[in-house]
PDB file of C-alpha atoms in Angstrom:
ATOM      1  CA  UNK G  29      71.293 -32.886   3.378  1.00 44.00           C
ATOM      2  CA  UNK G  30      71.269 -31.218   7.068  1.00 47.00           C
ATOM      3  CA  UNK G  31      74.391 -29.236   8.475  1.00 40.00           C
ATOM      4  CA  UNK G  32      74.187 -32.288  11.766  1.00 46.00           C
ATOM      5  CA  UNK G  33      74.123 -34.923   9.267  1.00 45.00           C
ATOM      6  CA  UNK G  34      76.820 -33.473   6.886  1.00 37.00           C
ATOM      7  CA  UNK G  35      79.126 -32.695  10.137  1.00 40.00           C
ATOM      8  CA  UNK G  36      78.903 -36.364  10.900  1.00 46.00           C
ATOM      9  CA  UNK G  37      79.877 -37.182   7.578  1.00 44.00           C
ATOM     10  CA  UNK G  38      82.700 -34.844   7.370  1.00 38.00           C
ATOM     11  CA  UNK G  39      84.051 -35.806  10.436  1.00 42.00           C
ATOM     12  CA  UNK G  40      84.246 -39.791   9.347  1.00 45.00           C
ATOM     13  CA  UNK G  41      85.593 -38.807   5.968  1.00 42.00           C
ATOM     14  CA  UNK G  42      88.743 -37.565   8.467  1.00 37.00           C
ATOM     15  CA  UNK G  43      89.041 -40.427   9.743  1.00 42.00           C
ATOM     16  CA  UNK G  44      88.747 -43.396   7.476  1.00 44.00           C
ATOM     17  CA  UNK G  45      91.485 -45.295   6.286  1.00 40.00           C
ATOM     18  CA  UNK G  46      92.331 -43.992   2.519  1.00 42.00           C
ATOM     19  CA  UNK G  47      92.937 -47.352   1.638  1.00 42.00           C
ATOM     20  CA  UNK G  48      89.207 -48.571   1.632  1.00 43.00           C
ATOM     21  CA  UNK G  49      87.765 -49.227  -1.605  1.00 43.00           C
ATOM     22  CA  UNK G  50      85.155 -46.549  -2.966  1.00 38.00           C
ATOM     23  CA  UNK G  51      82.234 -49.015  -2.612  1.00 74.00           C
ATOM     24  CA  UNK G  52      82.668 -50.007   1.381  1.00 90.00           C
ATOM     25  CA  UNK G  53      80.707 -48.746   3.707  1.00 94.00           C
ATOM     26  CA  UNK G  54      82.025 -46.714   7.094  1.00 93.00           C
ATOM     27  CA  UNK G  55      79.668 -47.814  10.133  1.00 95.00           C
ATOM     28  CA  UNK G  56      79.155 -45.009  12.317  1.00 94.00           C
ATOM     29  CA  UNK G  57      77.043 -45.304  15.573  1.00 95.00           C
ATOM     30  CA  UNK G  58      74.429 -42.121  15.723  1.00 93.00           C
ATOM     31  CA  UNK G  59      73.426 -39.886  18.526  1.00 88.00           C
ATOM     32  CA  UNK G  60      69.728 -40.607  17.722  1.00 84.00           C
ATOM     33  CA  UNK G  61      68.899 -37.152  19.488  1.00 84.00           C
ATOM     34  CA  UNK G  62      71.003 -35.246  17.073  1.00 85.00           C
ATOM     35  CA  UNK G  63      69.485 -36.919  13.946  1.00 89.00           C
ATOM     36  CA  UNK G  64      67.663 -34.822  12.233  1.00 92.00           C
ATOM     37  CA  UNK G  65      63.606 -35.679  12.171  1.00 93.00           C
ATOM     38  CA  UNK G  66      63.418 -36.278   8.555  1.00 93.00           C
ATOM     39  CA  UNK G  67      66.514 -39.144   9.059  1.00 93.00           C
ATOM     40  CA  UNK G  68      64.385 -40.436  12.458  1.00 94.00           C
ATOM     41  CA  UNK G  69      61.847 -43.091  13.005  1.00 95.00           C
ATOM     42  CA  UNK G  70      59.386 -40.336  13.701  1.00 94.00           C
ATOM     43  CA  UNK G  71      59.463 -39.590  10.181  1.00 96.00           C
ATOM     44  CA  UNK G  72      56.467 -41.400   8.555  1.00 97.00           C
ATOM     45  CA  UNK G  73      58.382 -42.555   5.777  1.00 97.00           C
ATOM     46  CA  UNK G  74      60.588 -44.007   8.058  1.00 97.00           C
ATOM     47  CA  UNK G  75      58.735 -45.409  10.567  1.00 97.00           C
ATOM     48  CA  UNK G  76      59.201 -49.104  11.287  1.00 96.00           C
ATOM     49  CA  UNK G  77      54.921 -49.548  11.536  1.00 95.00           C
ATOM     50  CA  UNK G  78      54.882 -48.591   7.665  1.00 97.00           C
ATOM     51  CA  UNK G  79      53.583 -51.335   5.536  1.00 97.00           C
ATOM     52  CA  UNK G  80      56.862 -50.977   2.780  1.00 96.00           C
ATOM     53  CA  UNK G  81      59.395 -50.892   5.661  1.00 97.00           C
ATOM     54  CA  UNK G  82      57.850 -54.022   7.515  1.00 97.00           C
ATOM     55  CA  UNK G  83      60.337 -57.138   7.771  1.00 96.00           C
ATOM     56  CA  UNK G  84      57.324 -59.481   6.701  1.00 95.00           C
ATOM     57  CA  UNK G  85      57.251 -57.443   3.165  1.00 95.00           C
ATOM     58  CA  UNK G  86      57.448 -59.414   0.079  1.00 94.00           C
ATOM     59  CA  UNK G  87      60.958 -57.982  -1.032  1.00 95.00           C
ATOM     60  CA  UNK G  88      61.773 -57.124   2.776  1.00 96.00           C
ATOM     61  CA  UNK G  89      61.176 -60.155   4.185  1.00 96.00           C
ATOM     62  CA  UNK G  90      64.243 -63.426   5.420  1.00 93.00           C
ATOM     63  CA  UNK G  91      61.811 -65.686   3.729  1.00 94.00           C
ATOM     64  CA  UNK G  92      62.831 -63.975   0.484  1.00 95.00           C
ATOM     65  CA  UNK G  93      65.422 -66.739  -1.028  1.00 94.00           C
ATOM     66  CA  UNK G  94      67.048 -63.191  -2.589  1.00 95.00           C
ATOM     67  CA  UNK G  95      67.613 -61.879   1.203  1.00 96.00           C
ATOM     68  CA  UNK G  96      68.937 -65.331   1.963  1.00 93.00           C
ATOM     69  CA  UNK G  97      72.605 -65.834   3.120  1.00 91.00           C
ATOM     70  CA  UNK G  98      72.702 -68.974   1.258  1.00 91.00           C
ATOM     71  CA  UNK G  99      72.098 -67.183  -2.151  1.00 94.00           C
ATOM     72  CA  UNK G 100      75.519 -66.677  -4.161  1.00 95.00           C
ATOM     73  CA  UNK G 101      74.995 -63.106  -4.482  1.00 94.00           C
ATOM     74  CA  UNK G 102      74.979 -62.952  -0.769  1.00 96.00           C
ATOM     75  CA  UNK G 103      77.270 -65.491   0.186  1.00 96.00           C
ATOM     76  CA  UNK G 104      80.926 -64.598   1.899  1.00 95.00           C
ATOM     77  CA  UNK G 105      82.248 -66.102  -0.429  1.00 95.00           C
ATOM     78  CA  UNK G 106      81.244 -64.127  -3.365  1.00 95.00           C
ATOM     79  CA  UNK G 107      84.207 -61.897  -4.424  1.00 95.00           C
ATOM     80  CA  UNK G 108      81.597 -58.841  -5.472  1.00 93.00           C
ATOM     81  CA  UNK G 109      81.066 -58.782  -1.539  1.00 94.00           C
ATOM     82  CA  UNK G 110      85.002 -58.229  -0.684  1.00 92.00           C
ATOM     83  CA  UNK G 111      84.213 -54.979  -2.339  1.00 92.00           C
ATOM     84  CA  UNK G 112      81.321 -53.979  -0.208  1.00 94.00           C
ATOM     85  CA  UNK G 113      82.643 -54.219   2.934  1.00 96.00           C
ATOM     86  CA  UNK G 114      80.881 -52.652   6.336  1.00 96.00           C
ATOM     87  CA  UNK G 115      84.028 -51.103   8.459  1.00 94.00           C
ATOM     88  CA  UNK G 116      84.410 -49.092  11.440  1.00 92.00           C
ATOM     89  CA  UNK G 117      86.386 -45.950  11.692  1.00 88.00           C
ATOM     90  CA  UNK G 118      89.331 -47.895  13.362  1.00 90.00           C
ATOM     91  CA  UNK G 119      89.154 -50.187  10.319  1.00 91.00           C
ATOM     92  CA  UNK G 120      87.764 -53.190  11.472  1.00 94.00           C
ATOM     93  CA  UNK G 121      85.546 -55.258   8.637  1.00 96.00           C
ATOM     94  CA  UNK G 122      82.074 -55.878  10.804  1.00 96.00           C
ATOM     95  CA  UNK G 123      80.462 -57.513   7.483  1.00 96.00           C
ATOM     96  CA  UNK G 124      79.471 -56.310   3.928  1.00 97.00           C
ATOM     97  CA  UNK G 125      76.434 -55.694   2.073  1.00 96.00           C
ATOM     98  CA  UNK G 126      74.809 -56.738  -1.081  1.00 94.00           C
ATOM     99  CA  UNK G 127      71.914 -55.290  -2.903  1.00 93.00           C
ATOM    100  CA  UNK G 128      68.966 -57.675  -4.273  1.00 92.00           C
ATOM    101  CA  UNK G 129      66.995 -57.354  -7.466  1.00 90.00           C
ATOM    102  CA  UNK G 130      64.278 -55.508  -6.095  1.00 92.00           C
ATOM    103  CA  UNK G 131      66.270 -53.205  -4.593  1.00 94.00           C
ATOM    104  CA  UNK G 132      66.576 -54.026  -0.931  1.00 96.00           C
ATOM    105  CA  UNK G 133      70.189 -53.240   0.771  1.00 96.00           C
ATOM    106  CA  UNK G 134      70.758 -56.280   3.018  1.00 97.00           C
ATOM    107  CA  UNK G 135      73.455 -56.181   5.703  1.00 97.00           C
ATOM    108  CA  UNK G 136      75.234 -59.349   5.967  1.00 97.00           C
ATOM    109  CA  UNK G 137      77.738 -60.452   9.425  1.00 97.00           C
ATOM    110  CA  UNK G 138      81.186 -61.650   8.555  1.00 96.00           C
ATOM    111  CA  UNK G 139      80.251 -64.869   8.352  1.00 95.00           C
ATOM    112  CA  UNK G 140      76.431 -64.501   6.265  1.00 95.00           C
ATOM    113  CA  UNK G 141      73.806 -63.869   8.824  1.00 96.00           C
ATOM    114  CA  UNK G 142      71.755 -61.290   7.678  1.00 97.00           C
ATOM    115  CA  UNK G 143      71.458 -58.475  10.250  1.00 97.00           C
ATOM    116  CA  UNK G 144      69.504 -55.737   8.566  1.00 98.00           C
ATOM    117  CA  UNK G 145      67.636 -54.229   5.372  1.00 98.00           C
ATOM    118  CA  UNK G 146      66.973 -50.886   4.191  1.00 97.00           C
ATOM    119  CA  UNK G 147      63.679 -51.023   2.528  1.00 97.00           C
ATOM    120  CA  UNK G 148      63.726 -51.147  -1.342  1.00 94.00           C
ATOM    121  CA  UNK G 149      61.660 -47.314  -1.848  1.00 94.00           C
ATOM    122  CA  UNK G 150      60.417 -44.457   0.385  1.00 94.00           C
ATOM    123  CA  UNK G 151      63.310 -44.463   2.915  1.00 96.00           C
ATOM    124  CA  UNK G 152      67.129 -44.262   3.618  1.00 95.00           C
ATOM    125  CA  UNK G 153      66.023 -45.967   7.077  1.00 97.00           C
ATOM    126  CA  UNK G 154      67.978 -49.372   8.253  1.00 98.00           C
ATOM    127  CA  UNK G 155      65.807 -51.575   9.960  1.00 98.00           C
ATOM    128  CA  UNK G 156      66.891 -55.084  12.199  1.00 97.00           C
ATOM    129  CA  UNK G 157      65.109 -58.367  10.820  1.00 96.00           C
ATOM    130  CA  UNK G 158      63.026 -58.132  13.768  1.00 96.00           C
ATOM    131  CA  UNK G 159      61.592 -55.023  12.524  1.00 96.00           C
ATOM    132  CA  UNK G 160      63.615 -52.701  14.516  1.00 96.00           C
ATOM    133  CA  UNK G 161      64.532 -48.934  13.322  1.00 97.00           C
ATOM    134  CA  UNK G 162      68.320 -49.327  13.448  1.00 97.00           C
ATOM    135  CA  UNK G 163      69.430 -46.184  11.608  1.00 97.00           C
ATOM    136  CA  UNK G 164      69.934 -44.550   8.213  1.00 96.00           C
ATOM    137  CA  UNK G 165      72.174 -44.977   5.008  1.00 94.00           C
ATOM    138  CA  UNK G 166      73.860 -42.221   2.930  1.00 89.00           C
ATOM    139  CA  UNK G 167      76.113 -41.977  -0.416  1.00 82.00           C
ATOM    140  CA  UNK G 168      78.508 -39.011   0.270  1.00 77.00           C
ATOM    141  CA  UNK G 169      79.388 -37.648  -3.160  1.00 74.00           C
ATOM    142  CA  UNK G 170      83.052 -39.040  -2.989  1.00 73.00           C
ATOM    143  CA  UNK G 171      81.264 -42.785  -3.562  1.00 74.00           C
ATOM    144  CA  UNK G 172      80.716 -45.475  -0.987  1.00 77.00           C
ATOM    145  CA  UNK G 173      78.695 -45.230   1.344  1.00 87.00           C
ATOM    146  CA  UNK G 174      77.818 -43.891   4.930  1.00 92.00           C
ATOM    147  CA  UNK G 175      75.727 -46.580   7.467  1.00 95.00           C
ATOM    148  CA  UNK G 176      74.713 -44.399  10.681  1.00 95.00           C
ATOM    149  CA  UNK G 177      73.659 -46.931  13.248  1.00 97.00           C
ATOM    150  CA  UNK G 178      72.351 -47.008  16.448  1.00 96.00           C
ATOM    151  CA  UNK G 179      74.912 -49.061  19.330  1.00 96.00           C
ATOM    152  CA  UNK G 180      72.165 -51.730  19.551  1.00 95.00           C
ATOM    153  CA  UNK G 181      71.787 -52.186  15.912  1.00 96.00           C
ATOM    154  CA  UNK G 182      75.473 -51.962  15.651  1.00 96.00           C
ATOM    155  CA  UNK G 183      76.080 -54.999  18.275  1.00 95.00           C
ATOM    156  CA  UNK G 184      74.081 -57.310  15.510  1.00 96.00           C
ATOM    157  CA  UNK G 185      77.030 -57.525  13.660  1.00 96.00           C
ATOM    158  CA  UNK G 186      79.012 -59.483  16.768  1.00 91.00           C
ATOM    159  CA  UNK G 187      75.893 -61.442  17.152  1.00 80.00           C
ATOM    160  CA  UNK G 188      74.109 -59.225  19.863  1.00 69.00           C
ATOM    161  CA  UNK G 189      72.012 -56.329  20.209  1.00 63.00           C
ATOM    162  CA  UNK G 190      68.177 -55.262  19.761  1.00 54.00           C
TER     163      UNK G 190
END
């Protein structure tokens, strides 16, 4: 991990609310300039044009019934979500996530809309369902996990953005 990248993370471990469960997810919006280029979109691996990270991929793509927001596994409803919650540092629950089978993250809105994937292997990038690089994922080695997000990607959540 990179000292920027770590800073960031130390920084949001101050201020998250200790009562958050181990498995939610603090949304923080990134300073894409101070990301380091192995995190970016300039990274190959992590470039939105690669075949793997494309949103028309087999496992990437909404036609997918296991990316689907109608699924039970990704459903609002499902209790396993309430523990996967996507928060901001102020506390405020923008939507959860849920894993599939083939190893795709999705990123779900409050109410089921899927907003955004990370790719199942060969990246830590978040991409939009449009395709979009939107930002990268980390597991800090106290558990949960760490969603740094550009402010367009972030504005999916409420239904706007890139």
């Amino acid at each position: 991990m990179t000292a920027p990248l770590l800073f960031i993370l130390a920084a949001l471990a101050l201020t998250l609310s200790p009562q958050k469960a181990a498995a939610d997810a603090a949304l923080i919006i990134l300073d894409r300039g101070q990301l380091p280029f192995e995190l970016g979109p300039g990274h190959p691996a992590n470039s939105p044009t690669r075949p793997g990270n494309a949103p028309h991929a087999s496992w990437n793509s909404g036609a997918n019934t296991a990316n689907g927001g109608s699924v039970w596994q990704n459903r609002p409803s499902n209790p396993a979500n309430e523990n996967r919650l996507i928060f901001t540092a102020h506390g405020d629950v923008l939507g959860y996530y849920a894993p599939n089978a083939g190893g795709v993250l999705n990123l779900f809105d409050v109410n089921g809309r899927r907003v955004a994937y990370r790719p199942a292997r060969g990246t830590k990038s978040l991409f939009s369902t449009s395709g979009q690089w939107c930002g990268t994922v980390d597991s800090p080695r106290g558990g949960g996990m760490v969603l740094a997000m550009t402010p367009e990607c972030a504005r999916l959540f409420s239904g706007h953005g890139g």
